[in-house]
Coordinates of C-alpha atoms and ligand atoms in Angstrom, one line a residue:
M1 CA -24.4 -91.9 114.2
P2 CA -20.6 -91.9 113.4
Y3 CA -19.0 -88.5 113.9
E4 CA -15.9 -86.9 112.6
A5 CA -13.9 -84.5 114.8
V6 CA -12.7 -81.2 113.3
I7 CA -10.0 -79.3 115.1
G8 CA -8.1 -76.1 114.6
L9 CA -5.2 -74.9 116.8
E10 CA -4.1 -71.5 118.0
I11 CA -0.7 -71.5 119.6
H12 CA 0.9 -68.6 121.4
A13 CA 4.7 -68.8 121.6
E14 CA 6.8 -66.4 123.5
L15 CA 9.7 -65.0 121.5
A16 CA 12.9 -65.2 123.4
T17 CA 14.2 -61.7 122.5
R18 CA 16.3 -59.8 125.0
S19 CA 13.7 -57.0 125.4
K20 CA 10.0 -56.7 125.3
M21 CA 7.8 -56.1 122.3
F22 CA 7.3 -52.4 122.6
C23 CA 9.7 -51.2 125.3
A24 CA 13.3 -51.7 126.5
C25 CA 12.4 -53.8 129.5
P26 CA 14.2 -57.1 129.6
V27 CA 12.4 -60.4 129.0
V28 CA 13.0 -62.3 132.3
D29 CA 12.1 -65.8 133.5
T30 CA 8.8 -65.0 135.2
T31 CA 8.9 -68.2 137.2
V32 CA 12.2 -67.0 138.8
A33 CA 12.4 -63.2 138.8
A34 CA 11.0 -61.1 141.7
P35 CA 7.6 -59.7 140.7
N36 CA 7.4 -56.4 138.9
T37 CA 11.1 -55.9 138.6
A38 CA 11.1 -55.8 134.7
V39 CA 8.4 -53.1 134.3
C40 CA 8.5 -49.5 132.9
P41 CA 5.8 -46.9 132.2
V42 CA 5.2 -48.3 128.7
C43 CA 4.5 -52.0 129.6
A44 CA 2.7 -50.8 132.8
G45 CA 0.3 -48.9 130.5
M46 CA 0.8 -45.4 131.8
P47 CA -1.0 -42.7 130.0
G48 CA 1.1 -40.7 127.5
T49 CA 3.6 -43.4 126.9
L50 CA 4.3 -44.6 123.3
P51 CA 5.2 -48.1 122.1
V52 CA 8.3 -48.7 119.9
V53 CA 8.4 -52.0 117.9
N54 CA 11.2 -54.4 118.8
A55 CA 12.9 -55.1 115.5
A56 CA 14.4 -58.4 116.8
A57 CA 10.9 -59.7 117.6
V58 CA 9.8 -58.9 114.1
E59 CA 12.8 -60.9 112.7
Y60 CA 12.1 -63.8 115.1
G61 CA 8.5 -63.8 113.8
L62 CA 9.6 -63.7 110.2
R63 CA 12.0 -66.6 110.8
V64 CA 9.2 -68.7 112.0
A65 CA 6.9 -67.6 109.2
L66 CA 9.5 -68.5 106.6
A67 CA 10.2 -71.8 108.2
L68 CA 6.5 -72.6 108.0
G69 CA 6.5 -71.7 104.3
C70 CA 4.2 -68.7 104.8
Q71 CA 3.7 -65.7 102.5
I72 CA 5.1 -62.6 104.2
N73 CA 2.9 -59.5 104.4
P74 CA 5.0 -56.6 103.1
G75 CA 3.1 -54.2 105.4
S76 CA 1.4 -55.9 108.4
I77 CA -0.5 -53.7 110.8
F78 CA -0.8 -53.6 114.6
A79 CA -4.3 -53.4 116.0
R80 CA -5.8 -52.7 119.4
K81 CA -7.8 -55.6 120.9
N82 CA -9.9 -54.0 123.7
Y83 CA -11.0 -55.9 126.8
F84 CA -10.9 -55.3 130.5
Y85 CA -8.9 -57.6 132.7
P86 CA -6.5 -56.9 135.7
D87 CA -3.5 -58.5 133.9
L88 CA -3.9 -56.0 131.0
P89 CA -2.8 -52.6 132.3
K90 CA -3.6 -50.6 129.1
G91 CA -7.1 -52.0 128.8
Y92 CA -6.2 -53.3 125.3
Q93 CA -3.7 -55.7 123.9
I94 CA -1.6 -54.6 120.9
S95 CA -2.0 -57.5 118.4
Q96 CA -2.4 -57.9 114.7
Y97 CA -5.8 -58.5 113.1
E98 CA -6.8 -57.8 109.5
E99 CA -3.2 -57.6 108.3
P100 CA -1.1 -60.2 110.1
L101 CA 2.7 -60.7 109.7
A102 CA 2.2 -63.7 107.4
R103 CA -0.3 -66.2 106.0
N104 CA -0.7 -69.6 104.3
G105 CA 2.0 -71.8 105.7
R106 CA 2.1 -75.6 106.4
I107 CA 3.7 -78.3 108.6
T108 CA 4.0 -81.9 107.7
I109 CA 3.2 -84.4 110.5
R110 CA 3.5 -88.2 110.8
T111 CA 1.0 -90.0 112.9
S112 CA -0.1 -93.6 113.3
Q113 CA -2.4 -92.9 110.3
G114 CA 0.5 -91.8 108.0
E115 CA 1.8 -88.5 106.7
K116 CA -0.4 -85.3 106.7
T117 CA 0.0 -81.7 105.9
I118 CA -1.6 -79.2 108.2
R119 CA -2.3 -75.7 106.7
I120 CA -1.4 -72.7 108.7
R121 CA -3.8 -69.8 108.3
R122 CA -1.9 -66.9 109.8
V123 CA 1.0 -65.9 111.9
H124 CA 0.9 -62.7 113.8
L125 CA 2.7 -60.7 116.5
E126 CA 1.3 -59.5 119.7
E127 CA 2.2 -58.8 123.3
D128 CA 1.7 -61.0 126.4
T129 CA -0.3 -60.0 129.4
G130 CA 0.8 -59.9 133.1
K131 CA 0.3 -62.8 135.4
L132 CA -2.3 -63.0 138.2
T133 CA -1.9 -65.1 141.4
H134 CA -5.0 -65.7 143.5
A135 CA -4.1 -66.0 147.1
G136 CA -5.8 -66.3 150.5
S137 CA -9.4 -67.2 151.1
G138 CA -12.6 -65.9 152.6
K139 CA -12.1 -62.2 153.6
Q140 CA -8.4 -62.5 153.0
A141 CA -8.9 -63.5 149.4
H142 CA -6.9 -61.3 147.1
T143 CA -5.1 -61.3 143.7
L144 CA -1.5 -60.4 143.1
V145 CA -0.4 -58.9 139.8
D146 CA 3.0 -59.4 138.3
L147 CA 3.7 -57.3 135.2
N148 CA 7.1 -58.8 134.3
R149 CA 5.4 -60.8 131.5
A150 CA 3.3 -57.8 130.3
G151 CA 4.6 -56.8 126.9
V152 CA 6.7 -59.9 126.3
P153 CA 6.6 -60.6 122.5
L154 CA 4.2 -63.3 121.5
L155 CA 3.8 -65.0 118.1
E156 CA 0.4 -66.5 117.5
I157 CA 0.2 -69.3 115.0
V158 CA -3.3 -70.3 113.8
T159 CA -4.1 -73.4 111.7
E160 CA -6.9 -74.2 109.4
P161 CA -9.4 -76.7 110.9
D162 CA -7.4 -79.6 109.4
F163 CA -7.0 -82.0 112.4
R164 CA -9.2 -85.0 113.0
S165 CA -7.9 -86.4 116.3
G166 CA -6.2 -85.7 119.6
E167 CA -3.1 -87.5 118.3
E168 CA -2.8 -85.3 115.2
V169 CA -3.1 -82.2 117.3
R170 CA -0.4 -83.3 119.8
I171 CA 2.0 -84.3 117.1
Y172 CA 1.6 -81.0 115.3
A173 CA 2.2 -79.1 118.5
Q174 CA 5.4 -81.1 119.2
A175 CA 6.6 -80.5 115.6
L176 CA 6.0 -76.8 116.0
R177 CA 7.9 -76.8 119.3
S178 CA 10.8 -78.5 117.6
I179 CA 10.8 -75.9 114.8
L180 CA 10.8 -73.0 117.2
R181 CA 13.7 -74.5 119.1
Y182 CA 15.7 -75.1 115.8
L183 CA 15.1 -71.4 115.0
E184 CA 16.3 -70.5 118.6
V185 CA 13.3 -68.2 119.0
N186 CA 11.7 -70.1 121.9
S187 CA 13.1 -72.4 124.7
G188 CA 10.3 -74.9 124.3
D189 CA 10.2 -75.1 128.1
M190 CA 6.5 -76.1 128.4
Q191 CA 6.5 -76.0 132.2
K192 CA 7.4 -72.3 132.1
G193 CA 4.4 -71.6 129.8
V194 CA 6.4 -70.4 126.9
M195 CA 4.1 -72.2 124.5
R196 CA 0.3 -72.1 125.2
I197 CA -2.0 -74.2 123.1
E198 CA -5.7 -73.6 122.4
P199 CA -7.6 -76.3 120.4
N200 CA -10.9 -75.4 118.8
I201 CA -13.0 -78.6 118.6
S202 CA -16.2 -79.4 116.8
I203 CA -17.8 -82.6 115.5
R204 CA -19.9 -83.3 112.5
P205 CA -21.5 -86.4 110.9
A206 CA -18.8 -88.5 109.3
V207 CA -18.6 -88.4 105.5
R208 CA -20.1 -91.4 103.8
E209 CA -18.2 -93.0 100.9
G210 CA -18.3 -90.6 97.9
G211 CA -20.4 -88.1 99.9
Q212 CA -19.9 -84.4 100.5
P213 CA -18.5 -83.4 103.9
A214 CA -21.1 -82.0 106.3
P215 CA -20.8 -78.3 107.2
L216 CA -18.6 -77.5 110.3
G217 CA -20.2 -78.0 113.6
T218 CA -20.2 -75.5 116.5
R219 CA -16.7 -75.3 118.1
V220 CA -15.6 -75.2 121.7
E221 CA -12.3 -73.6 122.5
V222 CA -10.1 -75.0 125.3
K223 CA -7.9 -72.2 126.7
N224 CA -4.3 -72.2 127.7
L225 CA -3.0 -75.7 127.7
N226 CA 0.7 -76.0 128.3
S227 CA 1.4 -79.7 128.0
F228 CA 1.1 -82.0 125.1
R229 CA -0.5 -84.7 127.3
A230 CA -3.2 -82.2 128.4
L231 CA -3.7 -81.1 124.8
E232 CA -4.3 -84.6 123.6
R233 CA -6.5 -85.6 126.5
A234 CA -8.6 -82.4 126.5
T235 CA -9.2 -82.7 122.8
N236 CA -10.2 -86.4 123.0
Y237 CA -12.4 -85.6 126.0
E238 CA -14.2 -82.8 124.1
I239 CA -14.8 -85.0 121.1
Q240 CA -16.4 -87.6 123.3
R241 CA -18.4 -85.1 125.3
Q242 CA -19.8 -83.4 122.1
A243 CA -20.7 -86.7 120.5
A244 CA -22.5 -87.8 123.6
A245 CA -24.4 -84.5 123.7
L246 CA -25.5 -84.8 120.1
E247 CA -26.5 -88.4 120.6
A248 CA -28.7 -87.2 123.6
G249 CA -30.4 -84.7 121.3
E250 CA -28.6 -81.7 123.0
V251 CA -26.9 -78.9 121.2
V252 CA -23.2 -77.9 121.5
H253 CA -22.9 -74.2 122.4
Q254 CA -20.0 -72.1 121.3
V255 CA -18.1 -71.6 124.5
T256 CA -14.7 -71.3 126.0
V257 CA -13.7 -74.0 128.5
G258 CA -10.7 -74.8 130.7
W259 CA -9.1 -78.2 131.3
D260 CA -9.1 -79.6 134.8
D261 CA -6.0 -81.8 134.8
A262 CA -6.8 -83.6 138.0
K263 CA -10.4 -84.5 137.1
E264 CA -9.6 -84.8 133.4
I265 CA -12.7 -82.9 132.3
T266 CA -13.3 -79.6 130.5
V267 CA -15.0 -76.8 132.6
L268 CA -17.1 -73.9 131.3
Q269 CA -15.3 -70.6 131.5
R270 CA -17.4 -68.2 129.5
V271 CA -19.7 -67.9 126.6
K272 CA -17.5 -67.0 123.7
E273 CA -17.0 -63.3 122.8
G274 CA -17.7 -62.3 119.3
E275 CA -15.1 -60.3 117.4
D276 CA -17.3 -57.2 117.8
D277 CA -16.8 -57.3 121.5
Y278 CA -13.1 -56.5 121.1
R279 CA -13.7 -53.4 119.0
Y280 CA -10.5 -53.9 117.0
F281 CA -9.1 -50.9 115.3
P282 CA -5.6 -50.1 113.9
E283 CA -3.1 -49.0 116.5
P284 CA -2.6 -45.3 115.9
D285 CA 0.7 -45.1 117.7
L286 CA 2.5 -47.6 115.4
Q287 CA 3.6 -47.6 111.8
P288 CA 2.9 -50.7 109.6
V289 CA 5.7 -53.3 109.8
V290 CA 7.4 -52.9 106.5
V291 CA 9.3 -56.0 105.3
D292 CA 11.2 -55.9 102.0
E293 CA 12.5 -58.6 99.6
A294 CA 16.1 -58.1 100.7
Q295 CA 15.3 -58.8 104.3
I296 CA 13.2 -61.8 103.4
A297 CA 16.0 -63.2 101.2
R298 CA 18.6 -62.7 104.0
L299 CA 16.4 -64.3 106.7
H300 CA 15.6 -67.2 104.3
A301 CA 19.3 -67.8 103.7
E302 CA 20.0 -67.8 107.4
L303 CA 17.5 -70.5 108.2
P304 CA 19.0 -73.7 109.6
E305 CA 18.2 -77.1 108.1
L306 CA 14.7 -77.7 109.6
P307 CA 13.6 -80.9 111.4
E308 CA 11.5 -82.2 108.4
A309 CA 14.4 -81.8 105.9
R310 CA 16.7 -83.4 108.4
F311 CA 14.3 -86.2 108.9
Q312 CA 14.2 -87.0 105.2
R313 CA 18.0 -86.8 105.0
F314 CA 18.6 -89.1 108.0
C315 CA 16.3 -91.7 106.4
T316 CA 17.8 -91.5 102.9
Q317 CA 21.5 -90.6 103.5
H318 CA 22.0 -92.4 106.7
G319 CA 19.6 -95.3 106.1
L320 CA 17.8 -94.8 109.5
T321 CA 14.3 -96.0 110.1
E322 CA 11.6 -93.4 110.3
Y323 CA 11.3 -94.0 114.0
A324 CA 15.0 -93.6 114.7
A325 CA 15.2 -90.5 112.5
G326 CA 12.2 -89.0 114.2
V327 CA 13.8 -89.5 117.6
L328 CA 17.1 -88.0 116.6
V329 CA 15.9 -84.9 114.7
E330 CA 13.5 -83.6 117.4
E331 CA 16.2 -81.7 119.1
K332 CA 18.8 -79.9 117.0
A333 CA 21.7 -80.6 119.4
V334 CA 20.9 -84.3 119.4
A335 CA 20.8 -84.4 115.6
D336 CA 24.1 -82.5 115.5
Y337 CA 25.7 -84.9 117.9
F338 CA 24.6 -87.9 115.8
E339 CA 25.9 -86.4 112.6
A340 CA 29.2 -85.4 114.3
A341 CA 29.6 -89.0 115.4
A342 CA 28.8 -90.4 112.0
A343 CA 31.2 -88.0 110.3
A344 CA 34.0 -88.7 112.7
N345 CA 34.0 -92.4 111.9
A346 CA 33.7 -93.8 108.4
V347 CA 33.7 -97.5 109.6
V348 CA 30.8 -97.4 112.0
T349 CA 27.2 -97.8 110.7
P350 CA 24.9 -94.8 111.3
K351 CA 22.1 -97.2 112.3
A352 CA 24.1 -98.6 115.1
L353 CA 25.1 -95.2 116.2
A354 CA 21.5 -94.1 116.2
N355 CA 20.5 -97.1 118.4
W356 CA 23.3 -96.5 120.9
I357 CA 22.3 -92.8 121.2
S358 CA 18.6 -93.2 121.5
G359 CA 18.8 -96.3 123.7
E360 CA 21.8 -96.6 126.0
L361 CA 23.0 -93.0 126.0
F362 CA 19.6 -91.4 126.4
G363 CA 19.0 -93.9 129.2
L364 CA 22.1 -92.8 131.1
M365 CA 21.5 -89.1 130.5
N366 CA 17.9 -89.3 131.7
Q367 CA 18.8 -91.3 134.8
A368 CA 21.5 -88.8 135.8
G369 CA 19.6 -85.7 134.5
V370 CA 22.5 -84.7 132.2
T371 CA 21.9 -82.7 129.1
L372 CA 23.9 -82.9 125.9
D373 CA 25.9 -79.7 126.6
R374 CA 27.2 -81.3 129.8
L375 CA 27.9 -84.8 128.5
L376 CA 31.5 -86.0 128.9
I377 CA 31.3 -88.3 125.9
R378 CA 32.3 -86.5 122.8
A379 CA 30.7 -87.6 119.5
E380 CA 33.8 -89.2 118.1
A381 CA 34.4 -91.1 121.4
L382 CA 30.9 -92.6 121.1
A383 CA 31.6 -93.6 117.6
E384 CA 34.8 -95.4 118.7
L385 CA 32.8 -97.4 121.3
V386 CA 30.2 -98.4 118.7
Q387 CA 33.0 -99.4 116.3
L388 CA 34.6 -101.7 119.0
V389 CA 31.2 -103.4 119.4
E390 CA 30.5 -103.7 115.7
Q391 CA 33.9 -105.2 115.0
G392 CA 33.4 -107.7 117.8
K393 CA 36.3 -106.4 119.9
I394 CA 33.9 -106.2 122.8
N395 CA 30.4 -107.7 123.0
Q396 CA 27.2 -105.8 123.4
A397 CA 26.9 -106.2 127.2
T398 CA 30.5 -105.1 127.7
G399 CA 29.8 -102.2 125.4
R400 CA 27.0 -101.0 127.7
E401 CA 29.4 -101.3 130.7
V402 CA 32.1 -99.4 128.9
L403 CA 29.6 -96.7 127.9
G404 CA 28.6 -96.4 131.6
E405 CA 32.2 -95.8 132.6
M406 CA 32.8 -93.3 129.7
F407 CA 29.7 -91.5 130.9
R408 CA 31.1 -91.1 134.4
S409 CA 34.8 -90.5 133.7
G410 CA 34.9 -89.2 130.2
K411 CA 37.7 -91.7 129.3
A412 CA 38.0 -93.2 125.9
A413 CA 36.4 -96.6 125.1
G414 CA 39.7 -98.2 124.0
E415 CA 41.5 -97.1 127.1
I416 CA 38.8 -98.6 129.4
V417 CA 38.8 -101.8 127.4
R418 CA 42.6 -102.1 127.6
A419 CA 42.9 -101.2 131.3
R420 CA 40.2 -103.6 132.4
G421 CA 41.1 -106.4 129.9
L422 CA 37.6 -106.5 128.5
E423 CA 38.4 -107.6 125.0
Q424 CA 35.9 -110.1 123.7
V425 CA 37.2 -113.7 123.5
S426 CA 36.2 -115.5 120.3
D427 CA 38.9 -118.3 120.5
A428 CA 37.0 -121.5 119.7
D429 CA 39.3 -123.8 121.7
F430 CA 39.1 -121.7 124.8
I431 CA 35.4 -121.4 124.6
T432 CA 35.0 -125.1 123.9
G433 CA 37.0 -125.7 127.1
L434 CA 34.7 -123.4 129.1
V435 CA 31.6 -125.1 127.8
G436 CA 33.0 -128.5 128.7
E437 CA 33.8 -127.4 132.2
T438 CA 30.3 -126.0 132.6
L439 CA 28.5 -129.1 131.4
A440 CA 30.7 -131.2 133.8
A441 CA 29.7 -128.9 136.7
Y442 CA 26.0 -129.2 136.1
P443 CA 25.2 -132.8 135.2
Q444 CA 21.6 -132.6 136.6
E445 CA 20.7 -129.6 134.4
V446 CA 22.3 -131.2 131.4
A447 CA 20.3 -134.3 131.9
D448 CA 17.1 -132.3 132.4
Y449 CA 17.8 -130.4 129.2
R450 CA 18.2 -133.6 127.3
T451 CA 14.9 -135.0 128.5
G452 CA 13.2 -132.0 127.0
K453 CA 13.5 -129.0 129.4
E454 CA 14.8 -126.7 126.6
T455 CA 14.7 -123.5 128.6
L456 CA 17.8 -124.8 130.4
F457 CA 19.8 -123.9 127.3
N458 CA 19.7 -120.2 128.1
W459 CA 20.5 -121.0 131.7
L460 CA 23.6 -123.0 130.8
F461 CA 24.6 -120.3 128.3
G462 CA 24.5 -117.8 131.2
Q463 CA 26.8 -120.1 133.3
V464 CA 29.4 -120.2 130.5
M465 CA 29.2 -116.4 130.0
R466 CA 29.7 -116.0 133.8
K467 CA 32.8 -118.3 133.7
A468 CA 34.1 -116.1 130.9
G469 CA 33.6 -113.0 132.9
G470 CA 31.1 -111.8 130.4
R471 CA 33.8 -111.4 127.7
A472 CA 33.1 -114.4 125.6
N473 CA 31.7 -113.9 122.1
P474 CA 28.0 -115.0 122.7
Q475 CA 27.7 -116.4 119.2
V476 CA 30.7 -118.7 119.6
V477 CA 29.4 -119.8 123.0
R478 CA 26.0 -120.6 121.6
Q479 CA 27.5 -122.7 118.8
A480 CA 29.8 -124.6 121.1
L481 CA 27.1 -125.2 123.6
S482 CA 24.6 -126.6 121.2
K483 CA 27.3 -128.7 119.6
Q484 CA 28.4 -130.3 122.9
L485 CA 24.9 -130.8 124.1
K486 CA 24.2 -132.7 120.9
D487 CA 27.5 -134.6 120.7
T488 CA 27.2 -136.3 124.0
S489 CA 23.5 -137.1 123.9
Ligands
ADP501 P1 -11.0 -66.9 117.1 O1 -11.0 -68.2 118.0 O2 -10.0 -65.9 117.7 O3 -12.3 -66.3 116.9 P2 -10.9 -68.0 114.4 O4 -12.3 -67.9 114.2 O5 -9.9 -67.5 113.3 O6 -10.4 -67.3 115.7 O7 -10.6 -69.6 114.7 C1 -9.6 -70.0 115.5 C2 -9.3 -71.4 115.2 O8 -10.5 -72.2 115.2 C3 -8.7 -71.7 113.9 O9 -7.6 -72.6 114.1 C4 -9.7 -72.4 113.1 O10 -9.2 -73.3 112.2 C5 -10.5 -73.1 114.1 N1 -11.9 -73.3 113.8 C6 -12.8 -72.4 113.2 N2 -14.0 -72.9 113.1 C7 -13.9 -74.2 113.6 C8 -14.9 -75.3 113.7 N3 -16.2 -75.2 113.4 N4 -14.4 -76.4 114.2 C9 -13.1 -76.6 114.6 N5 -12.2 -75.6 114.5 C10 -12.6 -74.4 114.0
MG502 MG1 -9.7 -68.3 119.5
ZN503 ZN1 8.6 -52.0 129.8

């Protein structure tokens, strides 16, 4: 029987505020800081301590909610989610439950199947837990607790079950990461676990033409994925596993599973708790989070142009392909760099600029591990190089070479071209002469070409370019070469 997958996502994003959600402890890089050096009685859960809401965390959360087009709750409420675990010193997590910070948002994604809008169910604030490290083995087995992360502000963003494939889920998560980075509320550093993704996956019989969709199937939740690759693979794996189970006449149980990245399988963690198990109740030590119209208006006005709007503008205003626009808008700094280059030079075409940035420049940067903030090539300098190529002052291959030198030395393109005499030669007489010399030097190859070995054309072309030190205009060379090969045959 053909099945349809139904997936909803819960994403936890750390908020990069200076201090924690309910105390003055700094938010530190938990992969670097010495354990338990950013801890106070509040985030250590000592009896008698009281939480105080971090206003900056609320504003970060509101920024995200507004960027996602949510309705803001004028009075959201913190709640206690009770459970016992060694990384949770209070024995409960302060979260939001019945009255979240915001509701009803959306994100537009573009997949191989086209454009799609994913509805966001809720956005709420909570606090992170500590981190456990399991060490030793046998009788020496023990667990280390680091509370540096306990109480770090988290924003949970929950979607409706609108996804139908692993690809859609991955692209949504990448789009959300991009938005969080544009808003400067999260570093997007996946390896550091600042964004954790939990897909809820079920399958149901596919809808037949004109038919009603079947009710939702039983869902399995995959915990704590922190890479897009793992997200896509785990989702696709679960879809296959559930389909096979149903085909075999088994039932899918509502469980929580983990992803084994090495074996590429999901592994049972626990049978899912019901909401009753958490004994949620309103947090008695905190007031509702009151948000007024004026604050919303101010935060709205302060939002940057977001990736989707920028994508549309890059396509229409700059005439970029959807692919090129998508690559450039993902990171704000890259999009800014492209626009600065386009603005600095009215002659150069934005399309060519986009190609040079996403092709050659990214290649050089990746190879050397250089990020945009440390790049020696200023936007207007890149535009100058692209202009020299577009105007035929240097050819494409020379352009790449010049870019390499700009990358290493920070010198201007014109300066490098002048100093090294790299100007492209288009002079027809000169090139005709070079072609003549080349044909005279390789009589055997010329003869083979004429008896039908056509691939030798490119080889002879290469010899002429070599004679010209790579500076000859390739189009002129190609013309002269085919003319002379024809003339004397
Ligand atoms: P929790 O997992 O905390 O109990 P919810 O019940 O609100 O929270 O659901 C969490 C996520 O699971 C949401 O993204 C929702 O869209 C998705 N979801 C709910 N039911 C299903 C289902 N049958 N199949 C797939 N996803 C589902
Ligand atoms: Mg869940
Ligand atoms: Zn603290």
